[in-house]
Coordinates of C-alpha atoms in Angstrom, one line a residue:
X1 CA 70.8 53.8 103.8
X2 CA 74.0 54.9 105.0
X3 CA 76.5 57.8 103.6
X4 CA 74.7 57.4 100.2
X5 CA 71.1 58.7 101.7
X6 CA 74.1 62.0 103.4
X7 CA 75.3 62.6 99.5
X8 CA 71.9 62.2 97.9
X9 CA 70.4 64.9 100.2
X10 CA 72.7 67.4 99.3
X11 CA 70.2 67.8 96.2
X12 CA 68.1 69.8 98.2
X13 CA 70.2 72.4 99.0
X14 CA 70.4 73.6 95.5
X15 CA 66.7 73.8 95.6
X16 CA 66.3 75.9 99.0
X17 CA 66.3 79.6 97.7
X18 CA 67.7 81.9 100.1
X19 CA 65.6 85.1 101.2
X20 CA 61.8 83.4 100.0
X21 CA 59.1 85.4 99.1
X22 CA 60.5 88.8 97.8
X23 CA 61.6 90.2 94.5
X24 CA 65.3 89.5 93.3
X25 CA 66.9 90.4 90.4
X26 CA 69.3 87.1 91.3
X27 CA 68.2 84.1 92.7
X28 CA 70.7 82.4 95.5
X29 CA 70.5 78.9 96.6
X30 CA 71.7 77.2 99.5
X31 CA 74.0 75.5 97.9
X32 CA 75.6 78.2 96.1
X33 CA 76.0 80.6 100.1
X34 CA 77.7 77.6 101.0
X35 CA 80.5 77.5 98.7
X36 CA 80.7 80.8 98.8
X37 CA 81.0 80.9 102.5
X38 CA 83.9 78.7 101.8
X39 CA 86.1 81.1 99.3
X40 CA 85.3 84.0 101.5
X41 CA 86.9 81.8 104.6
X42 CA 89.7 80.5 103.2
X43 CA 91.1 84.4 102.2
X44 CA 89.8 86.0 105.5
X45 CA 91.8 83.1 107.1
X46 CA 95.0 83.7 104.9
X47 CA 94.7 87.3 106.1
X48 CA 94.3 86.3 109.7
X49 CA 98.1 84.0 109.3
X50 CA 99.8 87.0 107.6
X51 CA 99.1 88.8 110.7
X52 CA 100.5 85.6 113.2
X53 CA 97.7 83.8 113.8
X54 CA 97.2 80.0 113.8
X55 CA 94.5 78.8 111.7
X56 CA 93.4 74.9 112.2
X57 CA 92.2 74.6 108.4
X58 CA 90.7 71.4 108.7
X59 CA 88.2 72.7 111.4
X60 CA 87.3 76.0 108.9
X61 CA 86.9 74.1 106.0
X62 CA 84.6 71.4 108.0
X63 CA 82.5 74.4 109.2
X64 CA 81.9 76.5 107.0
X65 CA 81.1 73.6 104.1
X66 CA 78.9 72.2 106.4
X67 CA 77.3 75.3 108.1
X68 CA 73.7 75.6 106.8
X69 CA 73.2 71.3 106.2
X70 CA 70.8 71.8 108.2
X71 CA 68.2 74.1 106.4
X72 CA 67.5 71.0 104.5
X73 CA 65.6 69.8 107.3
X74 CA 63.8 73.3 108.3
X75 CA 64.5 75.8 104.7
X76 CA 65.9 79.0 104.8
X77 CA 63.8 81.6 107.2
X78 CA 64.1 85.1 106.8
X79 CA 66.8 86.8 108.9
X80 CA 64.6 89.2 110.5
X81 CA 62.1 86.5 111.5
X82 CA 65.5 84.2 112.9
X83 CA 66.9 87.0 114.6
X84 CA 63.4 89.0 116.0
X85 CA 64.6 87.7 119.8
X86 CA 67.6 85.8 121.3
X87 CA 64.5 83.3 122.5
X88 CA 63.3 82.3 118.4
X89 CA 66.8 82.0 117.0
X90 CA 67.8 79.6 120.1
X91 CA 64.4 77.6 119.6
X92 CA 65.2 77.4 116.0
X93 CA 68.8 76.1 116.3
X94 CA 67.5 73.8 119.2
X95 CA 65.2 72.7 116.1
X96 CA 67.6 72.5 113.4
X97 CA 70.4 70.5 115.5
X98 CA 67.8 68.5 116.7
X99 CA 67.0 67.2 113.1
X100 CA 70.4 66.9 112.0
X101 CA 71.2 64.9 115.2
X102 CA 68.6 62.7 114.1
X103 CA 69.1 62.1 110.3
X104 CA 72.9 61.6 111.8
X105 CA 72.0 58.7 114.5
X106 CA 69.0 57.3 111.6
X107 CA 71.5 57.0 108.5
X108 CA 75.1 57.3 109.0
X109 CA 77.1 53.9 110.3
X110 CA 78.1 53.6 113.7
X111 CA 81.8 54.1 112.6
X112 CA 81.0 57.6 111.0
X113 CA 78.9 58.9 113.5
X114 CA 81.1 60.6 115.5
X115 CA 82.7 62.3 112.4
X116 CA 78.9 63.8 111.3
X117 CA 78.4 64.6 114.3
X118 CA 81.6 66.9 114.8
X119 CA 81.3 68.2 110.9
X120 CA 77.5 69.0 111.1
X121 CA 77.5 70.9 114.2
X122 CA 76.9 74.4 114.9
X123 CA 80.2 75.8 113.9
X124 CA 80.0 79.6 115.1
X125 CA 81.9 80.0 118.3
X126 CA 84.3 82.0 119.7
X127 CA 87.4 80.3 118.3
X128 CA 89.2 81.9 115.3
X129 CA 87.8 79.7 112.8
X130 CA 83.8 80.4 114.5
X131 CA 84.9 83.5 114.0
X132 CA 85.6 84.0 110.5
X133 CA 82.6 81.6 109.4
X134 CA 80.1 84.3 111.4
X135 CA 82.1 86.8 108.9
X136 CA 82.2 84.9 105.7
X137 CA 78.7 84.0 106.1
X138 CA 77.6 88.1 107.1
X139 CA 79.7 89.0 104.4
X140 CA 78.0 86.7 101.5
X141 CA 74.5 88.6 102.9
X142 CA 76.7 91.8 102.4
X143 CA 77.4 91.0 98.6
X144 CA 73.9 89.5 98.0
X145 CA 72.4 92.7 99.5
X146 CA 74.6 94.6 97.8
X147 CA 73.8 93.1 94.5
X148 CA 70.3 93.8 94.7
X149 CA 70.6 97.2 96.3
X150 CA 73.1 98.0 92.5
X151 CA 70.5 97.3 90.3
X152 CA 68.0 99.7 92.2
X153 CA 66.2 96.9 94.2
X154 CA 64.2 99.1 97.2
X155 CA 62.8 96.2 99.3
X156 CA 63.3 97.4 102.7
X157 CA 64.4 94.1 103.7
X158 CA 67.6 94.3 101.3
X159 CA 68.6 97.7 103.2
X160 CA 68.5 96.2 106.4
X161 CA 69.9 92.6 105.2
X162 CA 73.0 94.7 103.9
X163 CA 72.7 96.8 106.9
X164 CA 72.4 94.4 109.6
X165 CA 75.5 92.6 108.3
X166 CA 78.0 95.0 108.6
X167 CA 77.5 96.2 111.9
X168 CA 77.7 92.7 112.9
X169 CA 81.2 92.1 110.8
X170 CA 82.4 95.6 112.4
X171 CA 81.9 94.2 115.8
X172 CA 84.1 91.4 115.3
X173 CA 87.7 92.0 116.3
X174 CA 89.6 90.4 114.3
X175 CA 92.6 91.2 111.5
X176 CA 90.6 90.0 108.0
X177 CA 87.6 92.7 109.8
X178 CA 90.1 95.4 109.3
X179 CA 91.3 94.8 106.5
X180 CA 87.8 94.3 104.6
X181 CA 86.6 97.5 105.8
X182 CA 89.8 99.6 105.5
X183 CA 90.1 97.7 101.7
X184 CA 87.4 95.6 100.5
X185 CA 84.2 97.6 101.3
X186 CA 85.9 100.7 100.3
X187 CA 86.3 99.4 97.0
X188 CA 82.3 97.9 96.6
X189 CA 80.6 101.6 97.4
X190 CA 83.4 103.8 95.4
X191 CA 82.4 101.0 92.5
X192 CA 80.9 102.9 89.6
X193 CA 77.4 102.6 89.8
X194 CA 73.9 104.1 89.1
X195 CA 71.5 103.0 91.8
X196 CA 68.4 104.8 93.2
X197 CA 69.5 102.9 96.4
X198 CA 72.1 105.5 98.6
X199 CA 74.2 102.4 99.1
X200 CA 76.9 104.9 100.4
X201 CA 74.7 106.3 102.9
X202 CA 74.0 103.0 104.2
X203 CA 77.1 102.0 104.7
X204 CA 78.1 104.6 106.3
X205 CA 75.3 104.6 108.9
X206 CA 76.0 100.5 109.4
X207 CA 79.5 101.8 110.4
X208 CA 78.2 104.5 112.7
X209 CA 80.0 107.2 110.1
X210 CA 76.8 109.5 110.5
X211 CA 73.9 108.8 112.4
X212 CA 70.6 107.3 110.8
X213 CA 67.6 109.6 109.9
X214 CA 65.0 109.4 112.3

């Protein structure tokens, strides 16, 4: 069916709701983390050439458009269940490339293949650009967290959603790292706000600012 059957199933992502099966004030698709993950990269990447680095924008904005094509073939599962050991989360990636390998190989010409293939692939790594996509995409689970956590929104799993993600943005060394939690982050929890959520507190236990209760 060629390209046509690649641009038709991008449908789907708008219908794969992200964090299934518990209670959201604000329902986000697939499709939506996506372009987010984009805006996000493009000004964490400005940030990273004010400071002198290089950034190869063509590779960032294949990357991080592309970065969750997959979960059309296996949906969005839960980050706790994706992340419980180093042994699942490889399994499922083994899964998900798998499947996007195939559809690849099964649909797109010959003379495109090799393109798919280098857009579609698993684009965290340990490059600049991996780099800031395994930010962008930890930050949008900050803001989403952070969203429902505002409007009062005690599932546990929101806590350690929002949590989770900034410890794994603070232990990325990179300039736009900085500067969102000297700047950025400073601004969301000083926001005016009336939760029943200690979204302070939180934060500054993700940061290691005062040790969690026990």
């Amino acid at each position: 069916m060629g390209i046509h059957y690649y641009f038709r199933s991008l449908n789907e992502l708008e219908r794969i709701i992200r964090c299934p099966g518990k209670f959201k004030f604000e329902e986000h698709s697939v499709a939506a983390h996506s372009w987010k993950v984009v805006q996000y990269a493009k000004t964490l990447a400005d940030i990273e050439e004010r400071n002198g680095v290089t950034i190869d924008w063509k590779k960032l904005y294949e990357i991080t458009s592309s970065h969750d094509y997959g979960e059309i073939f296996i949906g969005d599962i839960k980050t706790p269940v994706k992340h419980s050991s180093p042994e699942l989360r490889k399994l499922i990636q083994q899964v998900e490339e798998g499947m996007v390998y195939n559809f690849i190989e099964e649909h797109i010409p010959d003379e495109f293949k090799s393109i798919f293939h280098n857009q579609l692939r698993e684009g965290k790594d340990d490059s600049v650009e991996g780099l800031i996509l395994e930010v962008a995409d930890k930050l949008d689970q900050v803001y989403e967290a952070f969203a429902e956590l505002r409007r009062g929104n005690t599932e546990k799993e929101f806590i350690k959603m929002y949590r989770d993600a900034l410890i794994k943005i603070n232990h990325i060394d990179l300039h736009c790292v900085r500067y969102f939690l000297n700047h950025i982050l400073p601004d969301m929890v000083n926001d005016e706000i009336v939760s029943t959520v200690d979204i302070r507190r939180i934060t500054d236990e993700a940061l290691g600012r005062i040790d969690r209760p026990a």
